[in-house]
Structure formats: C-alpha cells, structure tokens
Short mmCIF file of C-alpha atoms in Angstrom, two decimals:
data_model
loop_
_atom_site.label_atom_id
_atom_site.label_comp_id
_atom_site.label_asym_id
_atom_site.label_seq_id
_atom_site.Cartn_x
_atom_site.Cartn_y
_atom_site.Cartn_z
CA UNK A 1 -68.66 -225.82 -26.43
CA UNK A 2 -67.61 -229.42 -27.17
CA UNK A 3 -68.76 -231.18 -30.34
CA UNK A 4 -69.82 -234.78 -30.84
CA UNK A 5 -69.72 -234.96 -34.63
CA UNK A 6 -68.62 -233.10 -37.72
CA UNK A 7 -69.75 -233.27 -41.35
CA UNK A 8 -67.02 -232.20 -43.83
CA UNK A 9 -67.35 -231.12 -47.46
CA UNK A 10 -64.49 -232.34 -49.74
CA UNK A 11 -63.56 -230.00 -52.63
CA UNK A 12 -62.35 -226.59 -51.39
CA UNK A 13 -62.53 -227.79 -47.78
CA UNK A 14 -60.06 -230.69 -47.46
CA UNK A 15 -58.59 -230.52 -51.00
CA UNK A 16 -57.68 -227.42 -52.98
CA UNK A 17 -59.75 -228.54 -55.95
CA UNK A 18 -62.79 -226.15 -56.05
CA UNK A 19 -61.14 -223.94 -58.66
CA UNK A 20 -60.09 -226.89 -60.80
CA UNK A 21 -63.60 -228.34 -60.79
CA UNK A 22 -65.05 -224.94 -61.86
CA UNK A 23 -62.41 -224.69 -64.65
CA UNK A 24 -63.49 -228.18 -65.87
CA UNK A 25 -66.90 -226.83 -66.92
CA UNK A 26 -65.20 -224.41 -69.26
CA UNK A 27 -62.93 -227.14 -70.62
CA UNK A 28 -65.81 -229.29 -71.99
CA UNK A 29 -67.48 -226.60 -74.09
CA UNK A 30 -66.30 -224.58 -77.10
CA UNK A 31 -63.89 -221.87 -76.04
CA UNK A 32 -65.74 -218.76 -77.17
CA UNK A 33 -66.73 -215.66 -75.25
CA UNK A 34 -70.47 -216.45 -75.65
CA UNK A 35 -70.09 -220.01 -74.40
CA UNK A 36 -68.02 -218.87 -71.44
CA UNK A 37 -70.56 -216.20 -70.47
CA UNK A 38 -73.35 -218.79 -70.37
CA UNK A 39 -71.24 -221.13 -68.24
CA UNK A 40 -70.19 -218.37 -65.84
CA UNK A 41 -73.83 -217.26 -65.51
CA UNK A 42 -75.12 -220.69 -64.64
CA UNK A 43 -72.29 -221.18 -62.09
CA UNK A 44 -72.95 -217.77 -60.53
CA UNK A 45 -76.60 -218.68 -60.03
CA UNK A 46 -75.91 -222.18 -58.71
CA UNK A 47 -72.30 -222.32 -57.49
CA UNK A 48 -72.71 -225.61 -55.62
CA UNK A 49 -74.88 -227.31 -58.19
CA UNK A 50 -74.20 -230.90 -59.26
CA UNK A 51 -72.95 -231.45 -62.77
CA UNK A 52 -76.22 -233.28 -63.41
CA UNK A 53 -78.12 -230.09 -62.74
CA UNK A 54 -75.88 -227.30 -64.09
CA UNK A 55 -74.66 -228.89 -67.40
CA UNK A 56 -78.23 -229.24 -68.70
CA UNK A 57 -78.90 -225.62 -67.69
CA UNK A 58 -75.76 -224.56 -69.59
CA UNK A 59 -76.98 -226.39 -72.68
CA UNK A 60 -80.32 -224.69 -72.43
CA UNK A 61 -78.73 -221.32 -72.17
CA UNK A 62 -76.49 -221.93 -75.18
CA UNK A 63 -79.31 -223.28 -77.29
CA UNK A 64 -81.43 -220.19 -76.50
CA UNK A 65 -78.63 -218.07 -77.99
CA UNK A 66 -78.17 -220.35 -81.00
CA UNK A 67 -74.82 -221.66 -79.76
CA UNK A 68 -73.61 -225.16 -80.64
CA UNK A 69 -72.43 -227.16 -77.64
CA UNK A 70 -71.21 -230.02 -79.88
CA UNK A 71 -72.37 -232.84 -77.52
CA UNK A 72 -75.44 -234.08 -75.64
CA UNK A 73 -75.93 -233.44 -71.91
CA UNK A 74 -75.06 -237.10 -71.08
CA UNK A 75 -71.86 -236.90 -73.08
CA UNK A 76 -70.91 -233.59 -71.49
CA UNK A 77 -71.60 -234.94 -68.01
CA UNK A 78 -69.40 -238.03 -68.78
CA UNK A 79 -66.66 -235.76 -70.19
CA UNK A 80 -66.86 -233.39 -67.20
CA UNK A 81 -66.38 -236.40 -64.91
CA UNK A 82 -63.17 -237.37 -66.74
CA UNK A 83 -61.69 -233.86 -66.73
CA UNK A 84 -62.68 -232.91 -63.17
CA UNK A 85 -61.77 -236.16 -61.56
CA UNK A 86 -58.32 -236.04 -63.07
CA UNK A 87 -57.95 -232.48 -61.77
CA UNK A 88 -59.17 -233.41 -58.30
CA UNK A 89 -56.81 -236.35 -58.10
CA UNK A 90 -53.88 -234.04 -58.93
CA UNK A 91 -54.92 -231.28 -56.51
CA UNK A 92 -53.06 -230.88 -53.19
CA UNK A 93 -54.79 -231.24 -49.87
CA UNK A 94 -55.36 -228.05 -47.89
CA UNK A 95 -52.45 -227.59 -45.50
CA UNK A 96 -52.91 -229.86 -42.50
CA UNK A 97 -55.95 -231.68 -43.76
CA UNK A 98 -54.56 -235.20 -43.22
CA UNK A 99 -53.25 -234.40 -39.76
CA UNK A 100 -56.49 -232.72 -38.77
CA UNK A 101 -58.62 -235.68 -39.82
CA UNK A 102 -56.33 -238.10 -38.01
CA UNK A 103 -56.49 -236.04 -34.82
CA UNK A 104 -60.28 -235.56 -34.96
CA UNK A 105 -61.16 -239.12 -35.79
CA UNK A 106 -60.31 -240.26 -32.27
CA UNK A 107 -62.39 -237.54 -30.74
CA UNK A 108 -65.48 -236.99 -32.87
CA UNK A 109 -67.76 -238.96 -35.23
CA UNK A 110 -66.72 -237.73 -38.68
CA UNK A 111 -68.77 -237.77 -41.86
CA UNK A 112 -68.18 -236.46 -45.33
CA UNK A 113 -70.83 -235.34 -47.82
CA UNK A 114 -70.01 -233.84 -51.23
CA UNK A 115 -72.02 -232.79 -54.30
CA UNK A 116 -69.67 -234.92 -56.35
CA UNK A 117 -71.16 -238.29 -57.44
CA UNK A 118 -70.85 -240.80 -54.63
CA UNK A 119 -68.60 -243.24 -56.38
CA UNK A 120 -66.17 -240.57 -57.46
CA UNK A 121 -65.88 -238.90 -54.04
CA UNK A 122 -65.44 -242.24 -52.29
CA UNK A 123 -62.61 -243.07 -54.66
CA UNK A 124 -60.92 -239.71 -54.02
CA UNK A 125 -61.22 -240.17 -50.27
CA UNK A 126 -59.78 -243.67 -50.49
CA UNK A 127 -56.86 -242.54 -52.75
CA UNK A 128 -55.81 -240.08 -50.04
CA UNK A 129 -55.99 -242.70 -47.27
CA UNK A 130 -58.84 -240.95 -45.53
CA UNK A 131 -61.62 -243.55 -45.65
CA UNK A 132 -60.89 -244.92 -42.12
CA UNK A 133 -61.35 -241.45 -40.60
CA UNK A 134 -65.05 -241.23 -41.60
CA UNK A 135 -68.06 -243.15 -40.42
CA UNK A 136 -69.74 -242.42 -43.77
CA UNK A 137 -68.79 -240.86 -47.06
CA UNK A 138 -71.67 -239.69 -49.25
CA UNK A 139 -72.05 -237.88 -52.55
CA UNK A 140 -74.68 -237.08 -55.23
CA UNK A 141 -77.59 -237.95 -55.20
CA UNK A 142 -77.50 -237.52 -51.44
CA UNK A 143 -78.20 -233.94 -50.32
CA UNK A 144 -76.19 -232.20 -47.61
CA UNK A 145 -79.37 -231.10 -45.74
CA UNK A 146 -80.63 -234.63 -45.72
CA UNK A 147 -77.17 -236.05 -44.74
CA UNK A 148 -76.85 -233.76 -41.74
CA UNK A 149 -80.38 -234.63 -40.68
CA UNK A 150 -79.47 -238.34 -40.85
CA UNK A 151 -76.35 -237.80 -38.77
CA UNK A 152 -78.45 -236.09 -36.09
CA UNK A 153 -81.14 -238.67 -36.00
CA UNK A 154 -78.94 -241.80 -36.19
CA UNK A 155 -76.41 -240.43 -33.71
CA UNK A 156 -78.90 -238.88 -31.33
CA UNK A 157 -76.83 -235.71 -31.27
CA UNK A 158 -77.96 -232.31 -30.19
CA UNK A 159 -77.75 -230.04 -33.29
CA UNK A 160 -75.64 -227.47 -31.51
CA UNK A 161 -73.00 -230.22 -30.89
CA UNK A 162 -72.61 -231.00 -34.59
CA UNK A 163 -70.43 -228.94 -36.88
CA UNK A 164 -70.76 -228.61 -40.65
CA UNK A 165 -67.45 -227.64 -42.34
CA UNK A 166 -67.34 -226.43 -45.93
CA UNK A 167 -66.66 -223.68 -48.45
CA UNK A 168 -70.03 -223.54 -50.23
CA UNK A 169 -73.59 -222.32 -49.95
CA UNK A 170 -74.91 -225.84 -49.69
CA UNK A 171 -72.79 -226.53 -46.58
CA UNK A 172 -74.05 -223.41 -44.87
CA UNK A 173 -77.65 -224.23 -45.83
CA UNK A 174 -77.23 -227.80 -44.45
CA UNK A 175 -76.02 -226.35 -41.11
CA UNK A 176 -78.77 -223.75 -40.95
CA UNK A 177 -81.64 -226.13 -41.83
CA UNK A 178 -80.58 -228.56 -39.08
CA UNK A 179 -79.62 -226.02 -36.39
CA UNK A 180 -75.93 -226.93 -36.50
CA UNK A 181 -72.79 -224.84 -36.31
CA UNK A 182 -71.33 -223.89 -39.67
CA UNK A 183 -67.58 -223.47 -39.91
CA UNK A 184 -66.60 -221.77 -43.15
CA UNK A 185 -63.49 -222.51 -45.17
CA UNK A 186 -62.71 -219.34 -47.07
CA UNK A 187 -58.90 -219.71 -47.14
CA UNK A 188 -56.38 -222.48 -46.33
CA UNK A 189 -55.70 -220.95 -42.91
CA UNK A 190 -59.34 -221.52 -41.97
CA UNK A 191 -58.80 -225.27 -41.72
CA UNK A 192 -56.44 -224.74 -38.75
CA UNK A 193 -59.02 -222.55 -37.11
CA UNK A 194 -61.57 -225.32 -37.50
CA UNK A 195 -59.24 -227.62 -35.72
CA UNK A 196 -58.95 -225.29 -32.77
CA UNK A 197 -62.79 -224.83 -32.58
CA UNK A 198 -63.20 -228.57 -32.66
CA UNK A 199 -60.65 -229.05 -29.92
CA UNK A 200 -57.53 -229.97 -31.80
CA UNK A 201 -54.59 -227.56 -31.77
CA UNK A 202 -51.18 -227.54 -33.45
CA UNK A 203 -51.92 -230.02 -36.22
#
C-alpha cells in the first residue's frame, strides 16, 4: 500500500541517542544506589516522558525516601538539557538515516515530532542538515498524538496512508490513536526495512 506522509521520531529512530539521553538522567543526580533505583523506576514507568514530567517525579521519589537531590527541579531540568543535548549532538545517525530522508522527501510529506523540547530538536535537525526534508519539526510541548492528528487534518490524508516511525511507546500510541500504520525501530536494521515499506530500496 502506498503512503502519502510519514511522521518520524528523532532519538533512537534517526539518531542513535536514546541510550545517551537515558544515561543523562543518571548523570544529573548523586551517584548512589538509592538515587539510581528511583531514577530507573520512574523511567520504567514512563519511558517516553518529557524531562519536564519525569524529573519532578524523580525528585518526589527521592524526597519520599529522604534522599537529597542537591538541586531544584528547574535547575535539574536545565542541567539535563545541557548534558543530554551535548550527548545527542555527538551521537551518530542510525545507518542510512540521511540517505533515507533524502530519498523519501521527494516522494512523501515528511514530519518530525519528538518529546525533546522544540527548540532543541529543531537545532539538532538543523545541525545534521535535515531541516529541508521535513515540512514540520515539532517537540515538547506538542504531543505526538496531537501532531499526527494535525498532519491528517491539514493534509487531508487517509489514516491508513500515513506512517508513524519511532522506537517508543508514545510513537505507537500516536499511530494507534489516529488509525495510522506504526513502523517500529527496534534495531538499526529496522530503518532500512522502513525504507522498503515506504517505497525506497537500497539506500
């Protein structure tokens, strides 16, 4: 079945940065077993959560155990931005990502939506020379469910002809809520498979 549009995630989908972003949460708190258990528990319950949502939850969990986090939520969110954005900038793209986007851009309407704050994700996309491939690039506070709905309504597309590509629960939920096809990225090889499904081979 041909597709008219595709909505991509960024971290873990086009760039091998999901692990680095997760590690960045651990880097901003004291390095003790108790702190790490709280962080891991929050991330297990909300793996795709924005830093603005999960960091306050981490603080609440630490305070309930009498643990000192050393900084306020606002300061930790700021520090997380510094650490994670440096890690993302240094992360390699998934094999074939640039070639795939270049090939798809002439065939489909491409959009990108990330849980990363909008200014940061737009800067990362621009730094990799990808901005021109996408009609829109959105980040937090936009939601993926809402973004896919907007793509459908503004483009007049049939849901079955729009693909949502990502590695997270929020990507799958966005596809399901809007009746679109979800293409999961679970390993680097999956990106090539996505290309074949979307009608681009050998990129």
